[in-house]
Tab-separated table of C-alpha atoms in Angstrom:
chain	number	residue	atom	x	y	z
B	157	MET	CA	96.838	-5.101	7.532
B	158	THR	CA	93.456	-5.476	9.254
B	159	PRO	CA	90.339	-6.507	7.289
B	160	ARG	CA	88.760	-3.101	7.909
B	161	ARG	CA	91.856	-1.341	6.591
B	162	ILE	CA	91.889	-3.577	3.512
B	163	ASP	CA	88.192	-2.845	2.905
B	164	THR	CA	88.858	0.885	3.124
B	165	GLU	CA	91.778	0.604	0.703
B	166	ILE	CA	89.646	-1.381	-1.743
B	167	ASP	CA	87.051	1.404	-1.653
B	168	ARG	CA	89.866	3.815	-2.482
B	169	LEU	CA	90.910	1.641	-5.443
B	170	TYR	CA	87.519	2.048	-7.081
B	171	GLN	CA	87.713	5.816	-6.714
B	172	LEU	CA	91.052	6.106	-8.513
B	173	PRO	CA	91.349	7.066	-12.189
B	174	PRO	CA	91.185	3.917	-14.336
B	175	ASP	CA	94.820	4.101	-15.436
B	176	GLU	CA	95.974	4.038	-11.797
B	177	PHE	CA	93.899	1.016	-10.749
B	178	THR	CA	96.220	-1.835	-11.735
B	179	ALA	CA	99.384	-0.476	-10.129
B	180	ALA	CA	97.519	0.515	-6.943
B	181	ARG	CA	95.814	-2.886	-6.744
B	182	ASN	CA	99.097	-4.750	-7.139
B	183	ALA	CA	100.737	-2.558	-4.502
B	184	LEU	CA	97.837	-3.199	-2.105
B	185	ALA	CA	98.067	-6.949	-2.766
B	186	LYS	CA	101.697	-6.924	-1.630
B	187	GLU	CA	100.707	-5.238	1.645
B	188	ALA	CA	97.562	-7.310	2.275
B	189	GLY	CA	99.342	-10.373	3.658
B	190	THR	CA	97.170	-13.490	3.499
B	191	ASP	CA	94.487	-11.510	1.626
B	192	GLY	CA	96.923	-10.559	-1.118
B	193	ALA	CA	95.695	-13.185	-3.585
B	194	ASP	CA	92.089	-12.020	-3.199
B	195	VAL	CA	93.113	-8.414	-3.708
B	196	ARG	CA	95.111	-9.276	-6.823
B	197	ARG	CA	91.997	-10.898	-8.313
B	198	LEU	CA	90.028	-7.633	-8.110
B	199	ALA	CA	89.031	-6.737	-11.652
B	200	LYS	CA	89.645	-3.349	-13.163
B	201	PRO	CA	86.229	-1.873	-14.104
B	202	PRO	CA	85.589	-0.975	-17.733
B	203	ILE	CA	85.142	2.741	-18.256
B	204	ALA	CA	81.319	2.593	-18.169
B	205	ALA	CA	81.250	0.698	-14.863
B	206	TRP	CA	83.895	3.053	-13.481
B	207	ALA	CA	81.708	6.060	-14.346
B	208	VAL	CA	78.698	4.520	-12.559
B	209	ASN	CA	80.909	3.826	-9.526
B	210	GLN	CA	81.898	7.484	-9.415
B	211	ILE	CA	78.237	8.528	-9.122
B	212	TYR	CA	78.171	6.572	-5.852
B	213	TRP	CA	81.425	8.100	-4.605
B	214	LYS	CA	80.958	11.674	-5.839
B	215	ARG	CA	77.186	12.218	-6.287
B	216	ARG	CA	75.664	10.067	-3.559
B	217	ASP	CA	72.397	12.028	-3.571
B	218	ILE	CA	71.789	11.166	-7.235
B	219	TYR	CA	72.777	7.538	-6.686
B	220	ASP	CA	70.510	7.104	-3.649
B	221	ALA	CA	67.545	8.662	-5.488
B	222	LEU	CA	68.046	6.217	-8.388
B	223	ILE	CA	68.188	3.190	-6.080
B	224	ALA	CA	65.047	4.306	-4.229
B	225	ALA	CA	63.143	4.813	-7.493
B	226	SER	CA	64.333	1.480	-8.890
B	227	THR	CA	63.353	-0.372	-5.723
B	228	GLU	CA	59.849	1.145	-5.761
B	229	LEU	CA	59.357	0.330	-9.448
B	230	ARG	CA	60.462	-3.260	-8.976
B	231	LYS	CA	58.045	-3.632	-6.065
B	232	LEU	CA	55.147	-2.487	-8.253
B	233	HIS	CA	56.199	-4.760	-11.107
B	234	LYS	CA	56.251	-7.744	-8.756
B	235	ALA	CA	52.767	-6.823	-7.557
B	236	ILE	CA	51.514	-6.795	-11.160
B	237	LEU	CA	53.148	-10.120	-11.950
B	238	ALA	CA	51.511	-11.550	-8.830
B	239	GLY	CA	48.116	-10.623	-10.269
B	240	ARG	CA	47.486	-7.474	-8.253
B	241	ARG	CA	46.577	-4.239	-9.980
B	242	ALA	CA	48.990	-1.339	-9.713
B	243	ASP	CA	49.573	1.917	-11.575
B	244	ILE	CA	53.269	2.113	-12.327
B	245	ARG	CA	53.144	5.212	-14.517
B	246	GLU	CA	54.226	7.663	-11.823
B	247	ALA	CA	56.894	5.315	-10.449
B	248	ALA	CA	58.200	4.689	-13.983
B	249	LYS	CA	58.340	8.434	-14.615
B	250	VAL	CA	60.322	9.016	-11.427
B	251	HIS	CA	62.642	6.126	-12.319
B	252	ASP	CA	63.263	7.545	-15.791
B	253	GLU	CA	63.989	10.974	-14.293
B	254	THR	CA	66.523	9.559	-11.816
B	255	ILE	CA	68.197	7.538	-14.586
B	256	ASP	CA	68.470	10.678	-16.712
B	257	ALA	CA	70.028	12.598	-13.801
B	258	ALA	CA	72.462	9.756	-13.096
B	259	LEU	CA	73.423	9.468	-16.779
B	260	LYS	CA	74.152	13.188	-16.967
B	261	ALA	CA	76.252	12.958	-13.795
B	262	ALA	CA	78.248	10.000	-15.161
B	263	LEU	CA	78.924	11.704	-18.494
B	264	ALA	CA	79.971	14.895	-16.703
B	265	ILE	CA	82.427	12.930	-14.561
B	266	LEU	CA	83.907	11.285	-17.651
B	267	ARG	CA	84.407	14.653	-19.335
B	268	GLU	CA	85.906	16.190	-16.191
B	269	GLU	CA	88.417	13.334	-16.001
B	270	GLY	CA	89.308	13.681	-19.683
B	271	HIS	CA	87.730	10.450	-20.943
B	272	PRO	CA	86.032	10.365	-24.355
B	273	VAL	CA	82.274	9.764	-24.286
B	274	THR	CA	81.493	7.354	-27.118
B	275	ASP	CA	78.060	6.051	-28.078
B	276	ALA	CA	79.043	2.590	-26.846
B	277	THR	CA	80.142	3.970	-23.474
B	278	ARG	CA	76.962	6.021	-23.115
B	279	GLN	CA	74.771	2.998	-23.918
B	280	ALA	CA	76.696	0.771	-21.503
B	281	ILE	CA	76.271	3.342	-18.717
B	282	LEU	CA	72.549	3.703	-19.437
B	283	THR	CA	72.021	-0.064	-19.440
B	284	THR	CA	73.907	-0.440	-16.165
B	285	LEU	CA	71.925	2.364	-14.516
B	286	ARG	CA	68.692	0.599	-15.476
B	287	ALA	CA	69.991	-2.606	-13.856
B	288	LEU	CA	70.787	-1.035	-10.480
B	289	PRO	CA	70.883	-2.124	-7.736
B	290	ALA	CA	73.263	-4.892	-8.821
B	291	GLU	CA	74.955	-7.805	-7.056
B	292	ASP	CA	78.286	-5.997	-6.703
B	293	PRO	CA	78.610	-3.700	-3.682
B	294	PRO	CA	77.729	-0.039	-4.410
B	295	GLY	CA	80.706	1.829	-5.834
B	296	ARG	CA	82.555	-1.398	-6.660
B	297	LEU	CA	81.111	-2.492	-9.992
B	298	THR	CA	83.676	-4.536	-11.895
B	299	ARG	CA	81.600	-4.866	-15.081
B	300	THR	CA	78.617	-3.383	-16.829
B	301	VAL	CA	75.357	-5.142	-15.977
B	302	GLN	CA	72.083	-5.762	-17.764
B	303	PRO	CA	68.549	-5.110	-16.473
B	304	GLY	CA	66.596	-8.021	-15.083
B	305	GLY	CA	63.597	-7.303	-17.305
B	306	PHE	CA	61.074	-5.640	-14.942
B	307	GLU	CA	61.359	-2.266	-16.656
B	308	MET	CA	60.400	-3.881	-19.967
B	309	LEU	CA	56.877	-4.212	-18.543
B	310	ALA	CA	56.530	-0.483	-17.895
B	311	GLY	CA	53.121	0.803	-18.951
B	312	LEU	CA	51.419	-2.605	-19.008
B	313	SER	CA	48.531	-3.334	-16.665
B	314	ILE	CA	48.095	-7.088	-16.421
B	315	ALA	CA	45.199	-8.627	-14.515
B	316	GLY	CA	45.623	-11.783	-12.521
B	317	PRO	CA	44.746	-15.202	-13.929
B	318	ASP	CA	41.439	-15.317	-12.034
B	319	ALA	CA	40.080	-12.042	-13.387
B	320	LYS	CA	36.724	-12.560	-15.130
B	321	PHE	CA	33.885	-10.473	-16.445
B	322	ARG	CA	30.968	-10.412	-14.086
B	323	VAL	CA	27.515	-10.653	-15.709
B	324	ARG	CA	24.521	-9.290	-13.871
B	325	PRO	CA	22.543	-12.293	-12.481
B	326	ASP	CA	19.087	-12.931	-13.934
B	327	ALA	CA	15.902	-13.196	-11.915
B	328	THR	CA	16.210	-16.983	-11.485
B	329	THR	CA	19.691	-16.683	-10.092
B	330	GLN	CA	18.581	-13.920	-7.764
B	331	ALA	CA	15.722	-16.039	-6.497
B	332	LYS	CA	18.089	-18.930	-5.752
B	333	THR	CA	20.418	-16.647	-3.818
B	334	GLY	CA	17.601	-15.030	-1.871
B	335	THR	CA	17.812	-11.708	-3.645
B	336	HIS	CA	14.990	-9.982	-5.451
B	337	ALA	CA	14.963	-7.866	-8.541
B	338	THR	CA	12.454	-6.957	-11.134
B	339	ALA	CA	12.857	-9.062	-14.280
B	340	PRO	CA	14.341	-6.943	-17.030
B	341	ALA	CA	12.259	-6.003	-20.015
B	342	PRO	CA	13.134	-7.723	-23.313
B	343	ALA	CA	14.677	-4.554	-24.753
B	344	LYS	CA	16.747	-4.084	-21.605
B	345	ALA	CA	17.857	-7.712	-21.730
B	346	ARG	CA	18.985	-7.309	-25.340
B	347	THR	CA	20.897	-4.153	-24.377
B	348	ASP	CA	22.599	-5.960	-21.492
B	349	ALA	CA	23.499	-8.881	-23.728
B	350	LYS	CA	24.956	-6.542	-26.311
B	351	ALA	CA	26.936	-4.675	-23.640
B	352	THR	CA	28.202	-7.972	-22.266
B	353	ALA	CA	29.271	-9.122	-25.719
B	354	GLN	CA	31.029	-5.823	-26.335
B	355	ALA	CA	32.754	-6.056	-22.979
B	356	LYS	CA	33.931	-9.594	-23.717
B	357	ALA	CA	35.193	-8.512	-27.127
B	358	ALA	CA	37.019	-5.588	-25.542
B	359	HIS	CA	38.538	-7.944	-22.979
B	360	GLU	CA	39.735	-10.348	-25.672
B	361	ALA	CA	41.191	-7.459	-27.677
B	362	ALA	CA	42.961	-6.140	-24.578
B	363	ALA	CA	44.298	-9.613	-23.801
B	364	ARG	CA	45.640	-9.914	-27.354
B	365	ALA	CA	47.212	-6.463	-27.065
B	366	VAL	CA	48.911	-7.463	-23.805
B	367	ARG	CA	50.233	-10.684	-25.353
B	368	GLU	CA	51.533	-8.768	-28.363
B	369	ALA	CA	53.111	-6.190	-26.076
B	370	GLU	CA	54.740	-8.941	-24.035
B	371	ARG	CA	56.133	-10.572	-27.191
B	372	ALA	CA	57.359	-7.207	-28.470
B	373	ALA	CA	58.922	-6.481	-25.075
B	374	SER	CA	60.626	-9.875	-25.087
B	375	ARG	CA	62.014	-9.271	-28.587
B	376	ALA	CA	63.165	-5.778	-27.630
B	377	GLU	CA	64.720	-7.065	-24.416
B	378	PHE	CA	66.530	-9.842	-26.296
B	379	GLU	CA	67.888	-7.394	-28.882
B	380	ALA	CA	68.883	-4.879	-26.217
B	381	ALA	CA	70.617	-7.619	-24.247
B	382	ARG	CA	72.466	-8.777	-27.374
B	383	LEU	CA	73.640	-5.264	-28.199
B	384	THR	CA	74.602	-4.677	-24.593
B	385	ARG	CA	76.616	-7.894	-24.522
B	386	GLU	CA	78.418	-6.871	-27.710
B	387	ALA	CA	79.121	-3.396	-26.338
B	388	ALA	CA	80.288	-4.845	-23.026
B	389	LYS	CA	82.511	-7.347	-24.847
B	390	ALA	CA	84.052	-4.589	-26.952
B	391	ALA	CA	84.558	-2.397	-23.897
B	392	LYS	CA	86.150	-5.313	-22.019
B	393	GLU	CA	88.511	-5.981	-24.918
B	394	VAL	CA	89.520	-2.335	-24.919
B	395	GLU	CA	90.098	-2.390	-21.154
B	396	ASP	CA	92.052	-5.651	-21.389
B	397	ALA	CA	94.190	-4.132	-24.142
B	398	ARG	CA	94.785	-1.023	-22.045
B	399	GLU	CA	95.729	-3.091	-19.022
B	400	ALA	CA	98.060	-5.213	-21.147
B	401	LEU	CA	99.589	-2.002	-22.499
B	402	GLU	CA	100.046	-0.667	-18.958
B	403	THR	CA	101.709	-3.934	-17.917
B	404	ALA	CA	103.937	-3.872	-21.004
B	405	GLN	CA	104.853	-0.251	-20.366
B	406	GLN	CA	105.750	-1.079	-16.779
B	407	ALA	CA	107.840	-4.017	-17.953
B	408	LEU	CA	109.557	-1.730	-20.481
B	409	GLU	CA	110.317	0.829	-17.783
B	410	ASP	CA	111.695	-1.918	-15.541
B	411	ALA	CA	113.834	-3.232	-18.409
B	412	LYS	CA	115.140	0.258	-19.161
B	413	ALA	CA	115.991	0.759	-15.500
B	414	ALA	CA	117.764	-2.601	-15.386
B	415	ALA	CA	119.679	-1.775	-18.577
B	416	ALA	CA	120.683	1.590	-17.202
B	417	SER	CA	121.833	-0.029	-13.966
B	418	THR	CA	123.815	-2.620	-15.925
B	419	ALA	CA	125.393	0.111	-18.055
B	420	ARG	CA	126.427	2.045	-14.947
B	421	ALA	CA	127.881	-1.097	-13.400
B	422	ARG	CA	129.803	-1.783	-16.603
B	423	GLU	CA	131.157	1.764	-16.692
B	424	THR	CA	132.260	1.405	-13.081
B	425	ALA	CA	133.930	-1.922	-13.843
B	426	ASP	CA	135.699	-0.453	-16.890
B	427	ARG	CA	136.889	2.503	-14.863
B	428	ARG	CA	138.229	0.277	-12.104
B	429	ALA	CA	139.916	-2.001	-14.646
B	430	LYS	CA	141.672	0.999	-16.193
B	431	GLU	CA	142.698	2.231	-12.768
B	432	ALA	CA	144.050	-1.218	-11.984
B	433	GLU	CA	146.020	-1.236	-15.256
B	434	ARG	CA	147.485	2.175	-14.468
B	435	THR	CA	148.418	1.018	-10.973
B	436	LEU	CA	150.003	-2.123	-12.443
B	437	ASP	CA	151.973	-0.107	-15.008
B	438	ALA	CA	153.202	2.223	-12.291
B	439	ALA	CA	154.291	-0.738	-10.168
B	440	ARG	CA	156.135	-2.268	-13.121
B	441	ARG	CA	157.961	0.974	-13.861
B	442	ALA	CA	158.915	1.302	-10.238
B	443	LEU	CA	160.169	-2.265	-10.268
B	444	ARG	CA	162.292	-1.689	-13.389
B	445	GLY	CA	163.731	1.504	-11.981
B	446	GLY	CA	164.748	-0.233	-8.732
B	447	GLY	CA	166.445	-3.027	-10.667
B	448	ARG	CA	168.673	-0.611	-12.605
B	449	SER	CA	169.880	1.107	-9.464
């Protein structure tokens, strides 16, 4: 099997219903030749990751819109962290809208395929959508993923480290720089000093608010990550149990088939043994009859 054919078949694997993945993967591994071991190592996605994959395969327009919005939002966040000013409100709104559309599409796909939509599954899907684009190829997620943290900064406007308040230069400073201005009156000077003090106080208050927001965001991100890890762990345990059940069921079916085959072989052997006994009895009777004559 050529590499391109294998790649196409792997794409098909991730479009199959979850309960068909393991058998199809194992069958593909047998046909993949030297790539069989790599194919056999392909992980079955948990139900939340599977649902996100199906958005890529079945609702590509929604998936592409989400990736575009996420990419734009990340670009703006990086600009802010680099000390440049940027208004992310519109980009964040668009990102939230595309996540909402993608979540609705994923839940609809789950319902159409007959899968229950639990709170844990919904949260795992939402968290994964916020983390896209991920390291796994599109449509081939093998696990739920967690956001990198950029979206936790949404709504914050953080100035660069060199940002300072600029105070209007006095007459002496203007003279040294070659500029000229009329010296302010005492009342005007007091007003400017008061305005400057108020501005500095406002700046300090804003800085404190940003630091508090960053700490709150960090705590929220940590808690969200913890809950996501627990949900992902629970989902993985469920998927592992299901896969183990599928393997056990297949082994049971194979054992039943082997038992049935053994039973048929035994019946055939019994029948032939009885036929042989009847043939032997007939031969003995014929031999006794010939001896009497």
